Coordinates of C-alpha atoms in Angstrom, one line a residue:
M577 CA 91.9 146.3 77.0
E578 CA 88.5 145.4 78.4
V579 CA 88.2 145.3 82.2
F580 CA 85.6 143.0 83.8
L581 CA 84.3 143.9 87.2
V582 CA 83.0 141.1 89.3
K583 CA 80.9 141.8 92.3
I584 CA 81.6 139.6 95.2
Y585 CA 78.8 139.3 97.8
I586 CA 80.0 138.5 101.3
P587 CA 77.1 137.3 103.5
M588 CA 76.7 139.3 106.6
Q589 CA 76.8 137.5 109.9
H590 CA 73.2 137.1 111.2
K591 CA 72.5 139.5 114.0
T592 CA 69.5 139.4 116.3
T593 CA 67.5 142.6 116.4
K594 CA 67.9 142.8 120.1
G595 CA 69.9 141.3 123.0
R596 CA 68.7 138.6 125.3
G597 CA 65.7 139.9 127.2
F598 CA 64.8 139.3 130.8
F599 CA 61.5 137.5 129.8
D600 CA 62.8 135.5 126.8
E601 CA 62.9 132.3 128.8
E602 CA 59.3 132.8 130.0
F603 CA 58.1 133.5 126.5
R604 CA 59.7 130.3 125.2
L605 CA 58.1 128.3 128.0
E606 CA 54.7 129.8 127.1
K607 CA 55.1 128.5 123.6
I608 CA 56.1 125.1 124.9
S609 CA 53.0 125.0 127.1
A610 CA 50.9 125.9 124.0
Q611 CA 52.2 122.7 122.4
K612 CA 50.5 120.8 125.3
D613 CA 53.6 119.9 127.3
P614 CA 52.5 116.9 129.4
L615 CA 54.8 117.9 132.2
V616 CA 52.7 120.9 133.0
K617 CA 49.7 118.8 134.1
L618 CA 51.9 116.4 135.9
N619 CA 53.3 119.2 138.0
E620 CA 49.9 120.8 138.6
R621 CA 47.9 117.6 139.3
I622 CA 50.4 115.4 141.2
D623 CA 51.5 116.5 144.7
F624 CA 55.1 115.4 144.8
E625 CA 55.5 116.8 148.3
H626 CA 53.3 113.9 149.4
F627 CA 56.4 111.7 148.9
R628 CA 58.8 113.8 150.9
S629 CA 58.5 112.3 154.3
L630 CA 59.0 108.8 152.9
L631 CA 62.0 109.9 150.9
N632 CA 63.5 111.7 153.9
E633 CA 63.1 108.6 156.0
A634 CA 64.8 106.4 153.4
F635 CA 67.7 108.8 152.9
S636 CA 68.2 109.8 156.5
K637 CA 71.6 109.1 158.0
E638 CA 73.5 109.9 161.1
E639 CA 75.3 113.2 161.2
K640 CA 79.0 112.7 160.3
G641 CA 80.2 116.2 161.1
I642 CA 80.7 119.2 159.0
G643 CA 81.9 118.8 155.4
G644 CA 80.9 117.2 152.2
A645 CA 78.7 118.4 149.4
R646 CA 75.1 119.1 150.3
P647 CA 72.8 116.5 148.8
Y648 CA 70.2 117.5 146.2
D649 CA 66.6 117.8 147.3
Y650 CA 65.1 114.3 147.5
V651 CA 61.8 115.3 145.9
L652 CA 63.8 116.8 143.0
M653 CA 65.7 113.6 142.5
F654 CA 62.5 111.6 142.7
K655 CA 60.9 113.8 140.0
I656 CA 64.0 113.2 137.8
L657 CA 63.4 109.4 138.1
I658 CA 59.7 109.9 137.1
L659 CA 60.9 112.0 134.1
Q660 CA 63.4 109.3 133.2
R661 CA 60.8 106.6 133.1
Y662 CA 58.3 108.6 131.2
Y663 CA 60.8 109.4 128.4
N664 CA 62.7 106.1 128.9
V665 CA 66.2 107.5 128.7
S666 CA 69.6 106.5 130.2
D667 CA 71.2 108.4 133.1
D668 CA 73.6 110.1 130.8
K669 CA 70.9 111.3 128.5
M670 CA 68.8 112.3 131.4
E671 CA 71.5 114.7 132.6
F672 CA 71.8 116.1 129.1
Q673 CA 68.1 116.5 128.7
I674 CA 67.8 118.5 131.9
L675 CA 70.6 120.8 130.8
D676 CA 69.1 121.1 127.3
R677 CA 65.3 121.3 127.8
L678 CA 63.5 124.2 129.3
S679 CA 60.4 122.1 129.9
F680 CA 62.4 119.7 132.0
M681 CA 63.9 122.5 134.0
R682 CA 60.5 124.0 134.6
F683 CA 59.1 120.7 135.8
L684 CA 62.0 120.3 138.2
G685 CA 61.9 123.9 139.4
L686 CA 65.4 124.6 138.1
T687 CA 66.7 127.7 136.4
L688 CA 69.6 128.2 134.0
A689 CA 71.7 129.3 137.0
D690 CA 71.0 126.2 139.0
K691 CA 73.4 123.2 139.2
V692 CA 72.0 120.0 137.6
P693 CA 72.5 116.5 139.1
D694 CA 74.9 114.5 136.9
A695 CA 74.4 110.9 135.7
K696 CA 76.3 109.4 138.6
T697 CA 74.1 111.3 141.1
I698 CA 71.0 110.0 139.4
W699 CA 72.3 106.5 139.5
L700 CA 73.3 106.7 143.1
F701 CA 69.9 108.0 144.1
R702 CA 68.1 105.1 142.4
E703 CA 70.6 102.6 143.9
T704 CA 69.6 103.8 147.4
L705 CA 65.9 103.3 146.5
T706 CA 66.9 99.8 145.4
E707 CA 69.0 98.9 148.4
K708 CA 66.3 100.1 150.9
N709 CA 63.4 98.7 148.9
V710 CA 61.7 102.1 148.8
T711 CA 60.1 102.0 145.3
E712 CA 57.2 99.7 146.3
K713 CA 56.5 101.9 149.3
L714 CA 56.3 104.9 147.0
F715 CA 54.0 103.1 144.7
N716 CA 51.7 102.0 147.6
L717 CA 51.7 105.5 149.0
F718 CA 50.4 106.9 145.8
S719 CA 47.9 104.0 145.5
D720 CA 46.5 104.8 148.9
E721 CA 46.0 108.4 147.9
L722 CA 44.2 107.3 144.7
K723 CA 41.9 105.1 146.9
K724 CA 41.1 108.0 149.2
K725 CA 40.2 110.0 146.1
G726 CA 37.9 107.2 144.9
L727 CA 39.8 106.5 141.7
I728 CA 40.5 102.8 142.5
L729 CA 36.9 101.5 142.7
N730 CA 37.5 97.8 143.6
E731 CA 34.6 96.6 141.5
G732 CA 36.7 94.1 139.5
K733 CA 40.3 93.2 138.8
I734 CA 42.2 92.2 135.7
I735 CA 45.6 90.4 135.8
D736 CA 48.2 90.2 133.0
A737 CA 51.9 90.3 132.4
S738 CA 54.2 92.0 129.9
F739 CA 57.9 91.5 129.0
V740 CA 60.4 94.0 130.1
E741 CA 63.6 93.5 128.0
V742 CA 67.1 94.4 129.1
P743 CA 70.4 94.5 127.1
I744 CA 71.3 91.1 125.8
Q745 CA 74.3 89.3 127.5
R746 CA 76.9 87.9 125.2
N747 CA 77.7 84.7 127.1
T748 CA 79.0 81.3 126.0
R749 CA 76.8 78.2 126.1
E750 CA 78.7 76.9 129.1
E751 CA 78.3 80.2 130.9
N752 CA 74.5 80.3 130.2
K753 CA 74.2 76.7 131.4
K754 CA 75.9 77.6 134.7
I755 CA 73.6 80.6 135.1
K756 CA 70.5 78.5 134.5
E757 CA 71.7 76.2 137.2
G758 CA 71.9 79.1 139.6
E759 CA 75.7 79.2 139.6
I760 CA 78.3 81.8 138.7
P761 CA 80.8 80.8 136.0
E762 CA 84.3 80.4 137.6
P763 CA 86.1 82.9 135.3
W764 CA 83.6 85.6 136.4
K765 CA 84.5 85.1 140.1
E766 CA 88.1 86.0 139.3
K767 CA 87.0 89.3 137.6
P768 CA 84.7 91.3 139.9
N769 CA 84.4 94.2 137.4
K770 CA 83.2 91.8 134.7
L771 CA 80.8 90.1 137.1
E772 CA 79.2 93.5 138.0
Q773 CA 78.3 93.9 134.3
K774 CA 76.7 90.4 134.0
D775 CA 73.0 89.9 134.6
T776 CA 72.6 86.4 136.2
D777 CA 68.9 86.9 136.9
A778 CA 67.4 87.7 133.5
R779 CA 66.2 84.8 131.4
W780 CA 65.3 84.0 127.8
T781 CA 61.8 82.9 126.8
K782 CA 59.6 82.6 123.7
K783 CA 56.1 83.7 122.9
N784 CA 54.3 83.4 119.6
G785 CA 57.6 82.4 118.0
K786 CA 59.4 85.6 119.2
S787 CA 62.3 85.5 121.7
Y788 CA 62.5 87.8 124.7
Y789 CA 65.3 88.4 127.2
G790 CA 64.8 90.0 130.5
Y791 CA 62.0 90.2 133.0
K792 CA 58.2 90.3 133.4
D793 CA 55.9 92.9 134.8
H794 CA 52.9 91.2 136.4
V795 CA 50.1 93.6 137.2
K796 CA 46.7 93.6 138.8
V797 CA 44.6 96.4 137.3
D798 CA 41.4 98.0 138.6
E799 CA 38.7 97.1 136.1
K800 CA 37.0 100.4 136.0
S801 CA 39.8 102.9 136.3
K802 CA 42.6 100.9 134.6
L803 CA 45.0 101.9 137.4
I804 CA 47.6 99.4 138.4
D805 CA 46.6 98.1 141.9
T806 CA 49.7 96.1 142.6
Y807 CA 52.5 94.4 140.7
T808 CA 55.2 91.8 141.0
V809 CA 58.5 91.3 139.0
T810 CA 60.0 88.0 137.8
D811 CA 62.4 86.8 135.2
A812 CA 60.9 86.4 131.7
S813 CA 60.7 82.6 131.9
V814 CA 58.2 82.5 134.8
H815 CA 54.7 81.6 133.5
D816 CA 52.1 84.3 133.9
S817 CA 49.8 82.1 136.0
Q818 CA 52.5 81.5 138.7
E819 CA 52.1 85.1 140.0
T820 CA 48.3 84.9 140.5
E821 CA 48.6 84.2 144.2
P822 CA 51.1 87.0 144.9
L823 CA 49.0 89.5 143.1
L824 CA 45.7 88.8 144.9
S825 CA 44.8 90.0 148.4
E826 CA 42.0 90.0 151.0
Q827 CA 40.7 93.3 149.5
D828 CA 39.8 91.5 146.3
K829 CA 37.2 89.3 148.0
G830 CA 33.8 89.3 146.2
Q831 CA 35.2 91.0 143.1
S832 CA 35.3 89.6 139.6
L833 CA 38.7 88.5 138.2
H834 CA 39.5 88.7 134.5
A835 CA 42.5 87.2 132.7
D836 CA 43.3 85.5 129.4
S837 CA 43.6 81.7 129.0
A838 CA 47.2 81.7 130.1
Y839 CA 45.7 81.8 133.7
S840 CA 43.4 78.9 133.2
G841 CA 43.9 75.7 135.1
E842 CA 43.1 74.0 138.4
A843 CA 45.8 75.8 140.4
V844 CA 44.6 79.2 139.5
E845 CA 40.9 78.2 140.0
A846 CA 41.8 77.1 143.5
T847 CA 43.6 80.4 144.2
V848 CA 40.5 82.4 142.9
E849 CA 38.2 80.3 145.0
K850 CA 40.5 80.8 148.1
H851 CA 40.2 84.6 147.7
E852 CA 36.4 84.2 147.1
M853 CA 36.5 86.0 143.8
K854 CA 34.2 85.6 140.8
N855 CA 36.1 83.7 138.1
H856 CA 35.9 85.4 134.7
I857 CA 39.1 83.9 133.4
H858 CA 39.1 82.8 129.7
E859 CA 38.6 79.1 129.1
K860 CA 41.3 77.3 127.2
G861 CA 40.9 74.6 124.5
Y862 CA 43.1 71.5 124.4
R863 CA 44.1 69.0 121.8
N864 CA 41.2 66.7 121.1
H865 CA 39.1 69.0 123.4
P866 CA 38.5 72.2 121.5
L867 CA 36.3 75.0 122.9
T868 CA 32.6 74.6 122.2
E869 CA 30.7 77.5 120.5
V870 CA 29.2 78.4 123.9
Q871 CA 32.7 78.7 125.4
K872 CA 33.9 80.8 122.5
E873 CA 31.0 83.2 123.0
N874 CA 31.7 83.3 126.7
N875 CA 35.4 84.2 126.0
K876 CA 34.3 86.9 123.6
T877 CA 32.1 88.5 126.2
K878 CA 34.9 88.3 128.8
S879 CA 37.3 89.9 126.4
R880 CA 35.4 93.2 126.4
T881 CA 36.5 93.6 130.0
R882 CA 39.9 91.8 129.9
A883 CA 41.0 93.9 127.0
R884 CA 41.1 97.0 129.2
V885 CA 44.4 95.9 130.6
E886 CA 45.9 96.4 127.1
H887 CA 45.5 100.2 127.7
V888 CA 48.2 99.9 130.5
F889 CA 50.8 98.2 128.3
G890 CA 49.8 100.3 125.3
F891 CA 50.5 103.5 127.2
I892 CA 53.8 102.3 128.4
E893 CA 54.9 101.1 125.0
N894 CA 53.7 104.2 123.0
S895 CA 53.5 107.2 125.3
M896 CA 56.4 106.1 127.6
N897 CA 58.7 105.0 124.8
G898 CA 58.6 101.3 125.6
S899 CA 59.4 99.1 128.6
F900 CA 63.0 98.4 127.7
I901 CA 65.2 99.1 130.8
R902 CA 69.0 99.5 131.2
S903 CA 69.8 97.7 134.5
I904 CA 71.6 94.6 135.8
G905 CA 69.9 92.1 138.1
I906 CA 66.4 91.6 139.3
K907 CA 66.7 94.0 142.3
R908 CA 67.5 96.9 140.0
A909 CA 64.9 95.7 137.5
T910 CA 62.3 95.6 140.2
T911 CA 63.0 99.3 141.1
M912 CA 62.9 100.4 137.4
I913 CA 59.7 98.5 136.7
G914 CA 58.1 99.8 139.9
L915 CA 58.9 103.4 138.9
M916 CA 57.5 102.6 135.4
N917 CA 54.2 101.4 136.9
L918 CA 54.1 104.4 139.3
T919 CA 54.7 106.8 136.4
Y920 CA 51.9 105.1 134.4
N921 CA 49.5 105.5 137.4
M922 CA 50.4 109.2 137.7
F923 CA 49.5 109.9 134.1
R924 CA 46.4 107.7 134.2
A925 CA 45.2 109.5 137.3
I926 CA 45.6 112.8 135.4
Q927 CA 43.4 111.3 132.6
L928 CA 40.8 110.5 135.2
G929 CA 40.8 114.1 136.5
V930 CA 42.7 113.8 139.7
T931 CA 43.2 117.1 141.5

């Protein structure tokens, strides 16, 4: 009788050659830095402590006796919001990413042994910024610092607007009609929880045949530095030109103003003249009154400067994973968009060599 021997190979469980070393985390971070982690420069070049006094003032409250959990450091929470806007992630994913990524922990000054703010804490911190209208103050505080460093040159301005979309609301035609009329549908009033999830401020609009739902980020950009000088937020249906007046200020006197043909018209011309600015807005052709060859050439020349604003929106869409936000209502949207513009300015300032 023949006997067949069959060798059975049982794979050995993988074992590391050594246990976890004291410097393993540091070595891993060095490798991350070698991959040009953008957060390293953000931490080195931007003085986040500059925002502390404003944040402390916004979150200060009367002593209510001993007890209760100690709040997270306000600058830490602010840095989390900047991280969130740069990578454009939800509150839940933000919590997970901080727990998961060494680069995030390093940027925030956290170790593996530290407690990480959860999604609810991040949401509540941002809600407080919204309720107390702090975001615009934070933006202006940083802008003032950029002006002191000579990065905002005030040698010309460009204005433009970009759509900021939000989750689409699934409403009936009758409900949408009521919202457009500025009213709240009766069934929603009886269900407060449902009403909290409904955005009655966002609007639909169309541009070049494509539909958008949400809001608009109207910006005034410094011509030379491409830094955002100021901004306003409206629903998506508001025409770009309607925000010309709110964007301009006395400091713009004597400067040139560039914008595309959406800002042409007598009303805008009057606003530019009122602020004593040099009008370099694109001319617009009309039915039976097309642009002349001279006007076309003038527009082409103006485009060389006006196109610089596209860098702003391009960076937000490509490097910051888009301008889509997850919020309800224009107040929250204004906070999110303000943080988005502030985050852009921080990274642009780094590109300009801020120290």
